[in-house]
mmCIF file of C-alpha atoms in Angstrom:
data_model
loop_
_atom_site.group_PDB
_atom_site.id
_atom_site.type_symbol
_atom_site.label_atom_id
_atom_site.label_comp_id
_atom_site.label_asym_id
_atom_site.label_seq_id
_atom_site.Cartn_x
_atom_site.Cartn_y
_atom_site.Cartn_z
ATOM 1 C CA UNK Y 67 0.000 0.000 0.000
ATOM 2 C CA UNK Y 68 3.025 2.367 -0.140
ATOM 3 C CA UNK Y 69 2.618 5.402 -2.352
ATOM 4 C CA UNK Y 70 4.746 5.547 -5.518
ATOM 5 C CA UNK Y 71 4.331 7.298 -8.825
ATOM 6 C CA UNK Y 72 2.639 4.904 -11.275
ATOM 7 C CA UNK Y 73 5.794 4.817 -13.363
ATOM 8 C CA UNK Y 74 7.957 3.895 -10.354
ATOM 9 C CA UNK Y 75 5.479 1.179 -9.353
ATOM 10 C CA UNK Y 76 5.610 -0.246 -12.898
ATOM 11 C CA UNK Y 77 9.431 -0.090 -12.905
ATOM 12 C CA UNK Y 78 9.523 -2.031 -9.620
ATOM 13 C CA UNK Y 79 7.039 -4.638 -10.907
ATOM 14 C CA UNK Y 80 8.958 -5.049 -14.193
ATOM 15 C CA UNK Y 81 12.374 -5.316 -12.497
ATOM 16 C CA UNK Y 82 11.362 -8.619 -10.982
ATOM 17 C CA UNK Y 83 9.940 -10.245 -14.120
ATOM 18 C CA UNK Y 84 11.550 -13.320 -15.643
ATOM 19 C CA UNK Y 85 9.420 -15.701 -17.703
ATOM 20 C CA UNK Y 86 5.953 -14.707 -16.460
ATOM 21 C CA UNK Y 87 3.081 -13.906 -18.787
ATOM 22 C CA UNK Y 88 1.931 -10.312 -18.225
ATOM 23 C CA UNK Y 89 -1.516 -8.820 -18.952
ATOM 24 C CA UNK Y 90 -1.722 -5.027 -18.710
ATOM 25 C CA UNK Y 91 -4.875 -2.949 -18.411
ATOM 26 C CA UNK Y 92 -5.925 -0.519 -21.113
ATOM 27 C CA UNK Y 93 -4.615 3.061 -21.053
ATOM 28 C CA UNK Y 94 -1.476 4.462 -19.461
ATOM 29 C CA UNK Y 95 -0.602 1.221 -17.648
ATOM 30 C CA UNK Y 96 -0.068 -0.635 -20.947
ATOM 31 C CA UNK Y 97 1.837 2.289 -22.453
ATOM 32 C CA UNK Y 98 4.144 2.667 -19.461
ATOM 33 C CA UNK Y 99 4.831 -1.076 -19.314
ATOM 34 C CA UNK Y 100 5.690 -1.014 -23.032
ATOM 35 C CA UNK Y 101 8.046 1.920 -22.425
ATOM 36 C CA UNK Y 102 9.639 0.274 -19.388
ATOM 37 C CA UNK Y 103 10.183 -3.280 -20.664
ATOM 38 C CA UNK Y 104 8.578 -4.610 -23.838
ATOM 39 C CA UNK Y 105 8.609 -8.411 -24.216
ATOM 40 C CA UNK Y 106 6.591 -10.876 -26.350
ATOM 41 C CA UNK Y 107 4.981 -12.302 -23.202
ATOM 42 C CA UNK Y 108 3.325 -8.924 -22.508
ATOM 43 C CA UNK Y 109 -0.307 -8.719 -23.620
ATOM 44 C CA UNK Y 110 -1.245 -5.041 -23.914
ATOM 45 C CA UNK Y 111 -4.963 -4.319 -23.780
ATOM 46 C CA UNK Y 112 -6.305 -1.427 -25.833
ATOM 47 C CA UNK Y 113 -9.973 -1.731 -24.924
ATOM 48 C CA UNK Y 114 -12.205 -3.984 -22.808
ATOM 49 C CA UNK Y 115 -11.596 -1.873 -19.743
ATOM 50 C CA UNK Y 116 -11.863 -3.971 -16.598
ATOM 51 C CA UNK Y 117 -11.150 -7.330 -18.258
ATOM 52 C CA UNK Y 118 -7.384 -7.715 -17.711
ATOM 53 C CA UNK Y 119 -7.910 -9.972 -14.695
ATOM 54 C CA UNK Y 120 -10.450 -12.125 -16.593
ATOM 55 C CA UNK Y 121 -7.963 -12.694 -19.437
ATOM 56 C CA UNK Y 122 -5.257 -13.545 -16.896
ATOM 57 C CA UNK Y 123 -7.572 -15.992 -15.117
ATOM 58 C CA UNK Y 124 -8.266 -17.750 -18.436
ATOM 59 C CA UNK Y 125 -4.550 -18.188 -19.089
ATOM 60 C CA UNK Y 126 -3.771 -19.246 -15.509
ATOM 61 C CA UNK Y 127 -6.650 -21.765 -15.476
ATOM 62 C CA UNK Y 128 -5.813 -23.261 -18.881
ATOM 63 C CA UNK Y 129 -2.069 -23.413 -18.238
ATOM 64 C CA UNK Y 130 -1.053 -24.180 -14.642
ATOM 65 C CA UNK Y 131 2.537 -24.453 -15.952
ATOM 66 C CA UNK Y 132 2.628 -20.692 -16.644
ATOM 67 C CA UNK Y 133 3.003 -17.955 -14.064
ATOM 68 C CA UNK Y 134 0.667 -15.047 -14.818
ATOM 69 C CA UNK Y 135 0.926 -11.418 -13.657
ATOM 70 C CA UNK Y 136 -1.932 -8.949 -14.199
ATOM 71 C CA UNK Y 137 -1.690 -5.167 -13.745
ATOM 72 C CA UNK Y 138 -5.051 -3.374 -13.366
ATOM 73 C CA UNK Y 139 -6.028 0.171 -12.458
ATOM 74 C CA UNK Y 140 -8.627 1.226 -9.893
ATOM 75 C CA UNK Y 141 -11.109 2.565 -12.476
ATOM 76 C CA UNK Y 142 -10.933 -0.656 -14.484
ATOM 77 C CA UNK Y 143 -11.181 -2.876 -11.407
ATOM 78 C CA UNK Y 144 -14.254 -1.069 -10.110
ATOM 79 C CA UNK Y 145 -15.942 -2.059 -13.387
ATOM 80 C CA UNK Y 146 -15.494 -5.740 -12.637
ATOM 81 C CA UNK Y 147 -15.382 -6.383 -8.906
ATOM 82 C CA UNK Y 148 -17.029 -9.746 -9.544
ATOM 83 C CA UNK Y 149 -13.882 -10.937 -11.286
ATOM 84 C CA UNK Y 150 -11.932 -10.343 -8.053
ATOM 85 C CA UNK Y 151 -14.343 -12.704 -6.316
ATOM 86 C CA UNK Y 152 -13.970 -15.283 -9.095
ATOM 87 C CA UNK Y 153 -10.194 -15.080 -8.595
ATOM 88 C CA UNK Y 154 -10.727 -15.711 -4.894
ATOM 89 C CA UNK Y 155 -12.867 -18.764 -5.678
ATOM 90 C CA UNK Y 156 -10.250 -20.162 -8.075
ATOM 91 C CA UNK Y 157 -7.523 -19.659 -5.447
ATOM 92 C CA UNK Y 158 -9.737 -21.536 -2.978
ATOM 93 C CA UNK Y 159 -9.858 -24.368 -5.549
ATOM 94 C CA UNK Y 160 -6.064 -24.410 -5.803
ATOM 95 C CA UNK Y 161 -4.989 -21.742 -8.316
ATOM 96 C CA UNK Y 162 -1.537 -20.506 -7.343
ATOM 97 C CA UNK Y 163 -0.186 -19.060 -10.574
ATOM 98 C CA UNK Y 164 -1.765 -15.615 -10.873
ATOM 99 C CA UNK Y 165 -0.473 -12.514 -9.107
ATOM 100 C CA UNK Y 166 -2.636 -9.400 -9.468
ATOM 101 C CA UNK Y 167 -1.348 -5.855 -8.980
ATOM 102 C CA UNK Y 168 -3.868 -3.015 -8.719
ATOM 103 C CA UNK Y 169 -2.331 0.432 -9.212
ATOM 104 C CA UNK Y 170 -4.746 2.790 -7.478
ATOM 105 C CA UNK Y 171 -4.557 6.535 -8.177
ATOM 106 C CA UNK Y 172 -8.186 7.134 -7.124
ATOM 107 C CA UNK Y 173 -8.980 8.649 -10.513
ATOM 108 C CA UNK Y 174 -9.321 8.128 -14.272
ATOM 109 C CA UNK Y 175 -5.948 9.743 -15.044
ATOM 110 C CA UNK Y 176 -5.935 9.248 -18.818
ATOM 111 C CA UNK Y 177 -9.275 11.019 -19.341
ATOM 112 C CA UNK Y 178 -8.624 14.096 -17.196
ATOM 113 C CA UNK Y 179 -8.395 12.909 -13.615
ATOM 114 C CA UNK Y 180 -12.078 12.395 -12.849
ATOM 115 C CA UNK Y 181 -12.275 10.800 -9.379
ATOM 116 C CA UNK Y 182 -13.226 7.141 -8.828
ATOM 117 C CA UNK Y 183 -14.685 5.836 -5.557
ATOM 118 C CA UNK Y 184 -11.764 3.452 -4.928
ATOM 119 C CA UNK Y 185 -10.737 5.145 -1.649
ATOM 120 C CA UNK Y 186 -13.879 3.635 -0.096
ATOM 121 C CA UNK Y 187 -12.934 -0.019 -0.593
ATOM 122 C CA UNK Y 188 -10.100 -2.478 -0.070
ATOM 123 C CA UNK Y 189 -9.602 -4.508 -3.256
ATOM 124 C CA UNK Y 190 -7.447 -7.027 -1.397
ATOM 125 C CA UNK Y 191 -10.411 -7.788 0.882
ATOM 126 C CA UNK Y 192 -12.600 -8.640 -2.143
ATOM 127 C CA UNK Y 193 -10.030 -10.638 -4.100
ATOM 128 C CA UNK Y 194 -7.672 -13.271 -2.654
ATOM 129 C CA UNK Y 195 -5.494 -11.248 -0.258
ATOM 130 C CA UNK Y 196 -2.364 -13.349 -0.776
ATOM 131 C CA UNK Y 197 -2.466 -12.902 -4.572
ATOM 132 C CA UNK Y 198 -3.761 -9.305 -4.746
ATOM 133 C CA UNK Y 199 -1.303 -6.447 -4.332
ATOM 134 C CA UNK Y 200 -3.064 -3.098 -3.926
ATOM 135 C CA UNK Y 201 -0.595 -0.245 -4.487
ATOM 136 C CA UNK Y 202 -1.536 3.402 -4.020
ATOM 137 C CA UNK Y 203 0.048 5.579 -6.694
ATOM 138 C CA UNK Y 204 0.080 9.311 -7.413
ATOM 139 C CA UNK Y 205 -2.219 10.638 -10.122
ATOM 140 C CA UNK Y 206 0.090 12.162 -12.727
ATOM 141 C CA UNK Y 207 -1.246 11.884 -16.276
ATOM 142 C CA UNK Y 208 1.931 10.400 -17.773
ATOM 143 C CA UNK Y 209 3.495 10.982 -21.184
ATOM 144 C CA UNK Y 210 4.252 7.504 -22.517
ATOM 145 C CA UNK Y 211 3.508 7.339 -26.271
ATOM 146 C CA UNK Y 212 1.033 4.999 -27.942
ATOM 147 C CA UNK Y 213 2.173 1.410 -28.409
ATOM 148 C CA UNK Y 214 3.351 0.976 -32.033
ATOM 149 C CA UNK Y 215 1.985 -2.579 -32.322
ATOM 150 C CA UNK Y 216 -1.343 -3.596 -33.820
ATOM 151 C CA UNK Y 217 -3.631 -5.749 -31.665
ATOM 152 C CA UNK Y 218 -3.139 -8.688 -34.065
ATOM 153 C CA UNK Y 219 0.661 -8.342 -33.787
ATOM 154 C CA UNK Y 220 0.324 -8.406 -29.994
ATOM 155 C CA UNK Y 221 -1.741 -11.614 -30.209
ATOM 156 C CA UNK Y 222 0.634 -13.331 -32.638
ATOM 157 C CA UNK Y 223 3.883 -12.759 -30.765
ATOM 158 C CA UNK Y 224 2.199 -13.528 -27.424
ATOM 159 C CA UNK Y 225 0.897 -16.894 -28.664
ATOM 160 C CA UNK Y 226 4.212 -17.716 -30.374
ATOM 161 C CA UNK Y 227 5.968 -17.085 -27.044
ATOM 162 C CA UNK Y 228 3.783 -19.283 -24.848
ATOM 163 C CA UNK Y 229 2.352 -22.050 -27.054
ATOM 164 C CA UNK Y 230 4.851 -24.808 -27.852
ATOM 165 C CA UNK G 150 -12.448 -28.038 -24.023
ATOM 166 C CA UNK G 151 -13.119 -25.710 -21.084
ATOM 167 C CA UNK G 152 -16.793 -24.773 -20.655
ATOM 168 C CA UNK G 153 -17.574 -21.443 -19.050
ATOM 169 C CA UNK G 154 -20.171 -18.708 -19.030
ATOM 170 C CA UNK G 155 -23.345 -17.542 -17.339
ATOM 171 C CA UNK G 156 -26.123 -20.123 -16.876
ATOM 172 C CA UNK G 157 -29.611 -19.777 -18.360
ATOM 173 C CA UNK G 158 -32.885 -21.657 -17.831
ATOM 174 C CA UNK G 159 -32.906 -25.302 -18.933
ATOM 175 C CA UNK G 160 -29.206 -25.343 -19.716
ATOM 176 C CA UNK G 161 -27.959 -28.876 -20.395
ATOM 177 C CA UNK G 162 -24.203 -28.322 -20.160
ATOM 178 C CA UNK G 163 -22.258 -28.383 -16.893
ATOM 179 C CA UNK G 164 -19.915 -25.414 -16.661
ATOM 180 C CA UNK G 165 -16.313 -25.733 -15.474
ATOM 181 C CA UNK G 166 -16.378 -22.031 -14.553
ATOM 182 C CA UNK G 167 -19.493 -20.016 -13.671
ATOM 183 C CA UNK G 168 -18.669 -16.414 -14.540
ATOM 184 C CA UNK G 169 -19.986 -13.334 -12.776
ATOM 185 C CA UNK G 170 -21.088 -11.719 -16.049
ATOM 186 C CA UNK G 171 -20.915 -12.351 -19.786
ATOM 187 C CA UNK G 172 -18.150 -9.834 -20.552
ATOM 188 C CA UNK G 173 -15.947 -11.564 -18.007
ATOM 189 C CA UNK G 174 -16.825 -14.924 -19.586
ATOM 190 C CA UNK G 175 -15.712 -13.812 -23.070
ATOM 191 C CA UNK G 176 -12.521 -12.220 -21.711
ATOM 192 C CA UNK G 177 -11.663 -15.339 -19.711
ATOM 193 C CA UNK G 178 -12.345 -17.505 -22.767
ATOM 194 C CA UNK G 179 -10.024 -15.206 -24.749
ATOM 195 C CA UNK G 180 -7.312 -15.932 -22.164
ATOM 196 C CA UNK G 181 -7.893 -19.680 -22.533
ATOM 197 C CA UNK G 182 -7.527 -19.382 -26.335
ATOM 198 C CA UNK G 183 -4.412 -17.194 -26.030
ATOM 199 C CA UNK G 184 -2.930 -19.940 -23.846
ATOM 200 C CA UNK G 185 -3.499 -22.497 -26.612
ATOM 201 C CA UNK G 186 -6.566 -24.317 -25.228
ATOM 202 C CA UNK G 187 -10.155 -24.418 -26.473
ATOM 203 C CA UNK G 188 -12.960 -22.561 -24.727
ATOM 204 C CA UNK G 189 -16.713 -22.904 -25.201
ATOM 205 C CA UNK G 190 -18.781 -20.031 -23.800
ATOM 206 C CA UNK G 191 -22.459 -20.215 -22.818
ATOM 207 C CA UNK G 192 -24.800 -17.254 -22.367
ATOM 208 C CA UNK G 193 -28.235 -16.043 -23.370
ATOM 209 C CA UNK G 194 -28.895 -13.215 -25.802
ATOM 210 C CA UNK G 195 -29.501 -10.572 -23.116
ATOM 211 C CA UNK G 196 -26.072 -11.384 -21.756
ATOM 212 C CA UNK G 197 -24.481 -11.274 -25.192
ATOM 213 C CA UNK G 198 -25.451 -7.606 -25.426
ATOM 214 C CA UNK G 199 -23.761 -7.063 -22.063
ATOM 215 C CA UNK G 200 -20.604 -8.659 -23.507
ATOM 216 C CA UNK G 201 -20.514 -6.745 -26.815
ATOM 217 C CA UNK G 202 -17.721 -4.437 -25.677
ATOM 218 C CA UNK G 203 -15.423 -7.426 -25.204
ATOM 219 C CA UNK G 204 -16.528 -8.742 -28.610
ATOM 220 C CA UNK G 205 -15.725 -5.482 -30.435
ATOM 221 C CA UNK G 206 -12.615 -4.299 -28.546
ATOM 222 C CA UNK G 207 -10.915 -7.588 -27.654
ATOM 223 C CA UNK G 208 -11.986 -10.598 -29.719
ATOM 224 C CA UNK G 209 -12.331 -8.817 -33.081
ATOM 225 C CA UNK G 210 -9.298 -6.466 -33.146
ATOM 226 C CA UNK G 211 -6.991 -9.045 -31.559
ATOM 227 C CA UNK G 212 -8.207 -11.819 -33.866
ATOM 228 C CA UNK G 213 -9.257 -14.227 -31.101
ATOM 229 C CA UNK G 214 -11.872 -16.769 -32.228
ATOM 230 C CA UNK G 215 -14.145 -18.610 -29.809
ATOM 231 C CA UNK G 216 -17.129 -20.913 -29.743
ATOM 232 C CA UNK G 217 -20.025 -18.955 -28.252
ATOM 233 C CA UNK G 218 -23.331 -20.673 -27.600
ATOM 234 C CA UNK G 219 -26.031 -17.990 -27.415
ATOM 235 C CA UNK G 220 -29.418 -19.134 -26.172
ATOM 236 C CA UNK G 221 -32.175 -17.185 -27.901
ATOM 237 C CA UNK G 222 -34.957 -16.015 -25.604
ATOM 238 C CA UNK G 223 -38.270 -14.921 -27.097
ATOM 239 C CA UNK G 224 -40.611 -16.108 -24.410
ATOM 240 C CA UNK G 225 -41.042 -12.973 -22.319
ATOM 241 C CA UNK G 226 -41.610 -9.340 -23.179
ATOM 242 C CA UNK G 227 -38.395 -8.108 -21.624
ATOM 243 C CA UNK G 228 -36.351 -10.456 -23.860
ATOM 244 C CA UNK G 229 -37.812 -9.423 -27.214
ATOM 245 C CA UNK G 230 -35.635 -6.418 -28.079
ATOM 246 C CA UNK G 231 -32.429 -8.133 -26.957
ATOM 247 C CA UNK G 232 -33.302 -11.169 -29.055
ATOM 248 C CA UNK G 233 -33.946 -9.083 -32.158
ATOM 249 C CA UNK G 234 -30.719 -7.080 -31.676
ATOM 250 C CA UNK G 235 -28.654 -10.219 -31.084
ATOM 251 C CA UNK G 236 -29.907 -11.723 -34.361
ATOM 252 C CA UNK G 237 -29.080 -8.519 -36.264
ATOM 253 C CA UNK G 238 -25.611 -8.279 -34.699
ATOM 254 C CA UNK G 239 -24.785 -11.940 -35.389
ATOM 255 C CA UNK G 240 -25.885 -11.566 -39.040
ATOM 256 C CA UNK G 241 -23.846 -8.375 -39.376
ATOM 257 C CA UNK G 242 -20.740 -10.000 -37.950
ATOM 258 C CA UNK G 243 -21.130 -13.073 -40.149
ATOM 259 C CA UNK G 244 -21.546 -10.899 -43.257
ATOM 260 C CA UNK G 245 -18.872 -8.262 -42.619
ATOM 261 C CA UNK G 246 -16.293 -10.277 -40.751
ATOM 262 C CA UNK G 247 -16.557 -13.916 -41.855
ATOM 263 C CA UNK G 248 -13.281 -14.848 -40.168
ATOM 264 C CA UNK G 249 -14.723 -14.146 -36.700
#
Protein backbone atom coordinates (compact mmCIF):
# COMPACT_ATOMS: atom_id res chain seq x y z
CA UNK A 1 0.00 0.00 0.00
CA UNK A 2 3.03 2.37 -0.14
CA UNK A 3 2.62 5.40 -2.35
CA UNK A 4 4.75 5.55 -5.52
CA UNK A 5 4.33 7.30 -8.83
CA UNK A 6 2.64 4.90 -11.27
CA UNK A 7 5.79 4.82 -13.36
CA UNK A 8 7.96 3.90 -10.35
CA UNK A 9 5.48 1.18 -9.35
CA UNK A 10 5.61 -0.25 -12.90
CA UNK A 11 9.43 -0.09 -12.90
CA UNK A 12 9.52 -2.03 -9.62
CA UNK A 13 7.04 -4.64 -10.91
CA UNK A 14 8.96 -5.05 -14.19
CA UNK A 15 12.37 -5.32 -12.50
CA UNK A 16 11.36 -8.62 -10.98
CA UNK A 17 9.94 -10.25 -14.12
CA UNK A 18 11.55 -13.32 -15.64
CA UNK A 19 9.42 -15.70 -17.70
CA UNK A 20 5.95 -14.71 -16.46
CA UNK A 21 3.08 -13.91 -18.79
CA UNK A 22 1.93 -10.31 -18.23
CA UNK A 23 -1.52 -8.82 -18.95
CA UNK A 24 -1.72 -5.03 -18.71
CA UNK A 25 -4.88 -2.95 -18.41
CA UNK A 26 -5.93 -0.52 -21.11
CA UNK A 27 -4.62 3.06 -21.05
CA UNK A 28 -1.48 4.46 -19.46
CA UNK A 29 -0.60 1.22 -17.65
CA UNK A 30 -0.07 -0.63 -20.95
CA UNK A 31 1.84 2.29 -22.45
CA UNK A 32 4.14 2.67 -19.46
CA UNK A 33 4.83 -1.08 -19.31
CA UNK A 34 5.69 -1.01 -23.03
CA UNK A 35 8.05 1.92 -22.42
CA UNK A 36 9.64 0.27 -19.39
CA UNK A 37 10.18 -3.28 -20.66
CA UNK A 38 8.58 -4.61 -23.84
CA UNK A 39 8.61 -8.41 -24.22
CA UNK A 40 6.59 -10.88 -26.35
CA UNK A 41 4.98 -12.30 -23.20
CA UNK A 42 3.33 -8.92 -22.51
CA UNK A 43 -0.31 -8.72 -23.62
CA UNK A 44 -1.25 -5.04 -23.91
CA UNK A 45 -4.96 -4.32 -23.78
CA UNK A 46 -6.31 -1.43 -25.83
CA UNK A 47 -9.97 -1.73 -24.92
CA UNK A 48 -12.21 -3.98 -22.81
CA UNK A 49 -11.60 -1.87 -19.74
CA UNK A 50 -11.86 -3.97 -16.60
CA UNK A 51 -11.15 -7.33 -18.26
CA UNK A 52 -7.38 -7.72 -17.71
CA UNK A 53 -7.91 -9.97 -14.69
CA UNK A 54 -10.45 -12.12 -16.59
CA UNK A 55 -7.96 -12.69 -19.44
CA UNK A 56 -5.26 -13.55 -16.90
CA UNK A 57 -7.57 -15.99 -15.12
CA UNK A 58 -8.27 -17.75 -18.44
CA UNK A 59 -4.55 -18.19 -19.09
CA UNK A 60 -3.77 -19.25 -15.51
CA UNK A 61 -6.65 -21.77 -15.48
CA UNK A 62 -5.81 -23.26 -18.88
CA UNK A 63 -2.07 -23.41 -18.24
CA UNK A 64 -1.05 -24.18 -14.64
CA UNK A 65 2.54 -24.45 -15.95
CA UNK A 66 2.63 -20.69 -16.64
CA UNK A 67 3.00 -17.96 -14.06
CA UNK A 68 0.67 -15.05 -14.82
CA UNK A 69 0.93 -11.42 -13.66
CA UNK A 70 -1.93 -8.95 -14.20
CA UNK A 71 -1.69 -5.17 -13.75
CA UNK A 72 -5.05 -3.37 -13.37
CA UNK A 73 -6.03 0.17 -12.46
CA UNK A 74 -8.63 1.23 -9.89
CA UNK A 75 -11.11 2.56 -12.48
CA UNK A 76 -10.93 -0.66 -14.48
CA UNK A 77 -11.18 -2.88 -11.41
CA UNK A 78 -14.25 -1.07 -10.11
CA UNK A 79 -15.94 -2.06 -13.39
CA UNK A 80 -15.49 -5.74 -12.64
CA UNK A 81 -15.38 -6.38 -8.91
CA UNK A 82 -17.03 -9.75 -9.54
CA UNK A 83 -13.88 -10.94 -11.29
CA UNK A 84 -11.93 -10.34 -8.05
CA UNK A 85 -14.34 -12.70 -6.32
CA UNK A 86 -13.97 -15.28 -9.09
CA UNK A 87 -10.19 -15.08 -8.59
CA UNK A 88 -10.73 -15.71 -4.89
CA UNK A 89 -12.87 -18.76 -5.68
CA UNK A 90 -10.25 -20.16 -8.08
CA UNK A 91 -7.52 -19.66 -5.45
CA UNK A 92 -9.74 -21.54 -2.98
CA UNK A 93 -9.86 -24.37 -5.55
CA UNK A 94 -6.06 -24.41 -5.80
CA UNK A 95 -4.99 -21.74 -8.32
CA UNK A 96 -1.54 -20.51 -7.34
CA UNK A 97 -0.19 -19.06 -10.57
CA UNK A 98 -1.76 -15.61 -10.87
CA UNK A 99 -0.47 -12.51 -9.11
CA UNK A 100 -2.64 -9.40 -9.47
CA UNK A 101 -1.35 -5.86 -8.98
CA UNK A 102 -3.87 -3.02 -8.72
CA UNK A 103 -2.33 0.43 -9.21
CA UNK A 104 -4.75 2.79 -7.48
CA UNK A 105 -4.56 6.53 -8.18
CA UNK A 106 -8.19 7.13 -7.12
CA UNK A 107 -8.98 8.65 -10.51
CA UNK A 108 -9.32 8.13 -14.27
CA UNK A 109 -5.95 9.74 -15.04
CA UNK A 110 -5.94 9.25 -18.82
CA UNK A 111 -9.28 11.02 -19.34
CA UNK A 112 -8.62 14.10 -17.20
CA UNK A 113 -8.40 12.91 -13.61
CA UNK A 114 -12.08 12.39 -12.85
CA UNK A 115 -12.28 10.80 -9.38
CA UNK A 116 -13.23 7.14 -8.83
CA UNK A 117 -14.69 5.84 -5.56
CA UNK A 118 -11.76 3.45 -4.93
CA UNK A 119 -10.74 5.14 -1.65
CA UNK A 120 -13.88 3.64 -0.10
CA UNK A 121 -12.93 -0.02 -0.59
CA UNK A 122 -10.10 -2.48 -0.07
CA UNK A 123 -9.60 -4.51 -3.26
CA UNK A 124 -7.45 -7.03 -1.40
CA UNK A 125 -10.41 -7.79 0.88
CA UNK A 126 -12.60 -8.64 -2.14
CA UNK A 127 -10.03 -10.64 -4.10
CA UNK A 128 -7.67 -13.27 -2.65
CA UNK A 129 -5.49 -11.25 -0.26
CA UNK A 130 -2.36 -13.35 -0.78
CA UNK A 131 -2.47 -12.90 -4.57
CA UNK A 132 -3.76 -9.30 -4.75
CA UNK A 133 -1.30 -6.45 -4.33
CA UNK A 134 -3.06 -3.10 -3.93
CA UNK A 135 -0.59 -0.25 -4.49
CA UNK A 136 -1.54 3.40 -4.02
CA UNK A 137 0.05 5.58 -6.69
CA UNK A 138 0.08 9.31 -7.41
CA UNK A 139 -2.22 10.64 -10.12
CA UNK A 140 0.09 12.16 -12.73
CA UNK A 141 -1.25 11.88 -16.28
CA UNK A 142 1.93 10.40 -17.77
CA UNK A 143 3.50 10.98 -21.18
CA UNK A 144 4.25 7.50 -22.52
CA UNK A 145 3.51 7.34 -26.27
CA UNK A 146 1.03 5.00 -27.94
CA UNK A 147 2.17 1.41 -28.41
CA UNK A 148 3.35 0.98 -32.03
CA UNK A 149 1.99 -2.58 -32.32
CA UNK A 150 -1.34 -3.60 -33.82
CA UNK A 151 -3.63 -5.75 -31.66
CA UNK A 152 -3.14 -8.69 -34.06
CA UNK A 153 0.66 -8.34 -33.79
CA UNK A 154 0.32 -8.41 -29.99
CA UNK A 155 -1.74 -11.61 -30.21
CA UNK A 156 0.63 -13.33 -32.64
CA UNK A 157 3.88 -12.76 -30.77
CA UNK A 158 2.20 -13.53 -27.42
CA UNK A 159 0.90 -16.89 -28.66
CA UNK A 160 4.21 -17.72 -30.37
CA UNK A 161 5.97 -17.09 -27.04
CA UNK A 162 3.78 -19.28 -24.85
CA UNK A 163 2.35 -22.05 -27.05
CA UNK A 164 4.85 -24.81 -27.85
CA UNK B 1 -12.45 -28.04 -24.02
CA UNK B 2 -13.12 -25.71 -21.08
CA UNK B 3 -16.79 -24.77 -20.66
CA UNK B 4 -17.57 -21.44 -19.05
CA UNK B 5 -20.17 -18.71 -19.03
CA UNK B 6 -23.34 -17.54 -17.34
CA UNK B 7 -26.12 -20.12 -16.88
CA UNK B 8 -29.61 -19.78 -18.36
CA UNK B 9 -32.89 -21.66 -17.83
CA UNK B 10 -32.91 -25.30 -18.93
CA UNK B 11 -29.21 -25.34 -19.72
CA UNK B 12 -27.96 -28.88 -20.40
CA UNK B 13 -24.20 -28.32 -20.16
CA UNK B 14 -22.26 -28.38 -16.89
CA UNK B 15 -19.92 -25.41 -16.66
CA UNK B 16 -16.31 -25.73 -15.47
CA UNK B 17 -16.38 -22.03 -14.55
CA UNK B 18 -19.49 -20.02 -13.67
CA UNK B 19 -18.67 -16.41 -14.54
CA UNK B 20 -19.99 -13.33 -12.78
CA UNK B 21 -21.09 -11.72 -16.05
CA UNK B 22 -20.91 -12.35 -19.79
CA UNK B 23 -18.15 -9.83 -20.55
CA UNK B 24 -15.95 -11.56 -18.01
CA UNK B 25 -16.82 -14.92 -19.59
CA UNK B 26 -15.71 -13.81 -23.07
CA UNK B 27 -12.52 -12.22 -21.71
CA UNK B 28 -11.66 -15.34 -19.71
CA UNK B 29 -12.35 -17.50 -22.77
CA UNK B 30 -10.02 -15.21 -24.75
CA UNK B 31 -7.31 -15.93 -22.16
CA UNK B 32 -7.89 -19.68 -22.53
CA UNK B 33 -7.53 -19.38 -26.33
CA UNK B 34 -4.41 -17.19 -26.03
CA UNK B 35 -2.93 -19.94 -23.85
CA UNK B 36 -3.50 -22.50 -26.61
CA UNK B 37 -6.57 -24.32 -25.23
CA UNK B 38 -10.16 -24.42 -26.47
CA UNK B 39 -12.96 -22.56 -24.73
CA UNK B 40 -16.71 -22.90 -25.20
CA UNK B 41 -18.78 -20.03 -23.80
CA UNK B 42 -22.46 -20.21 -22.82
CA UNK B 43 -24.80 -17.25 -22.37
CA UNK B 44 -28.24 -16.04 -23.37
CA UNK B 45 -28.89 -13.21 -25.80
CA UNK B 46 -29.50 -10.57 -23.12
CA UNK B 47 -26.07 -11.38 -21.76
CA UNK B 48 -24.48 -11.27 -25.19
CA UNK B 49 -25.45 -7.61 -25.43
CA UNK B 50 -23.76 -7.06 -22.06
CA UNK B 51 -20.60 -8.66 -23.51
CA UNK B 52 -20.51 -6.74 -26.82
CA UNK B 53 -17.72 -4.44 -25.68
CA UNK B 54 -15.42 -7.43 -25.20
CA UNK B 55 -16.53 -8.74 -28.61
CA UNK B 56 -15.72 -5.48 -30.44
CA UNK B 57 -12.61 -4.30 -28.55
CA UNK B 58 -10.92 -7.59 -27.65
CA UNK B 59 -11.99 -10.60 -29.72
CA UNK B 60 -12.33 -8.82 -33.08
CA UNK B 61 -9.30 -6.47 -33.15
CA UNK B 62 -6.99 -9.05 -31.56
CA UNK B 63 -8.21 -11.82 -33.87
CA UNK B 64 -9.26 -14.23 -31.10
CA UNK B 65 -11.87 -16.77 -32.23
CA UNK B 66 -14.15 -18.61 -29.81
CA UNK B 67 -17.13 -20.91 -29.74
CA UNK B 68 -20.03 -18.96 -28.25
CA UNK B 69 -23.33 -20.67 -27.60
CA UNK B 70 -26.03 -17.99 -27.41
CA UNK B 71 -29.42 -19.13 -26.17
CA UNK B 72 -32.18 -17.18 -27.90
CA UNK B 73 -34.96 -16.01 -25.60
CA UNK B 74 -38.27 -14.92 -27.10
CA UNK B 75 -40.61 -16.11 -24.41
CA UNK B 76 -41.04 -12.97 -22.32
CA UNK B 77 -41.61 -9.34 -23.18
CA UNK B 78 -38.40 -8.11 -21.62
CA UNK B 79 -36.35 -10.46 -23.86
CA UNK B 80 -37.81 -9.42 -27.21
CA UNK B 81 -35.63 -6.42 -28.08
CA UNK B 82 -32.43 -8.13 -26.96
CA UNK B 83 -33.30 -11.17 -29.06
CA UNK B 84 -33.95 -9.08 -32.16
CA UNK B 85 -30.72 -7.08 -31.68
CA UNK B 86 -28.65 -10.22 -31.08
CA UNK B 87 -29.91 -11.72 -34.36
CA UNK B 88 -29.08 -8.52 -36.26
CA UNK B 89 -25.61 -8.28 -34.70
CA UNK B 90 -24.79 -11.94 -35.39
CA UNK B 91 -25.88 -11.57 -39.04
CA UNK B 92 -23.85 -8.37 -39.38
CA UNK B 93 -20.74 -10.00 -37.95
CA UNK B 94 -21.13 -13.07 -40.15
CA UNK B 95 -21.55 -10.90 -43.26
CA UNK B 96 -18.87 -8.26 -42.62
CA UNK B 97 -16.29 -10.28 -40.75
CA UNK B 98 -16.56 -13.92 -41.85
CA UNK B 99 -13.28 -14.85 -40.17
CA UNK B 100 -14.72 -14.15 -36.70
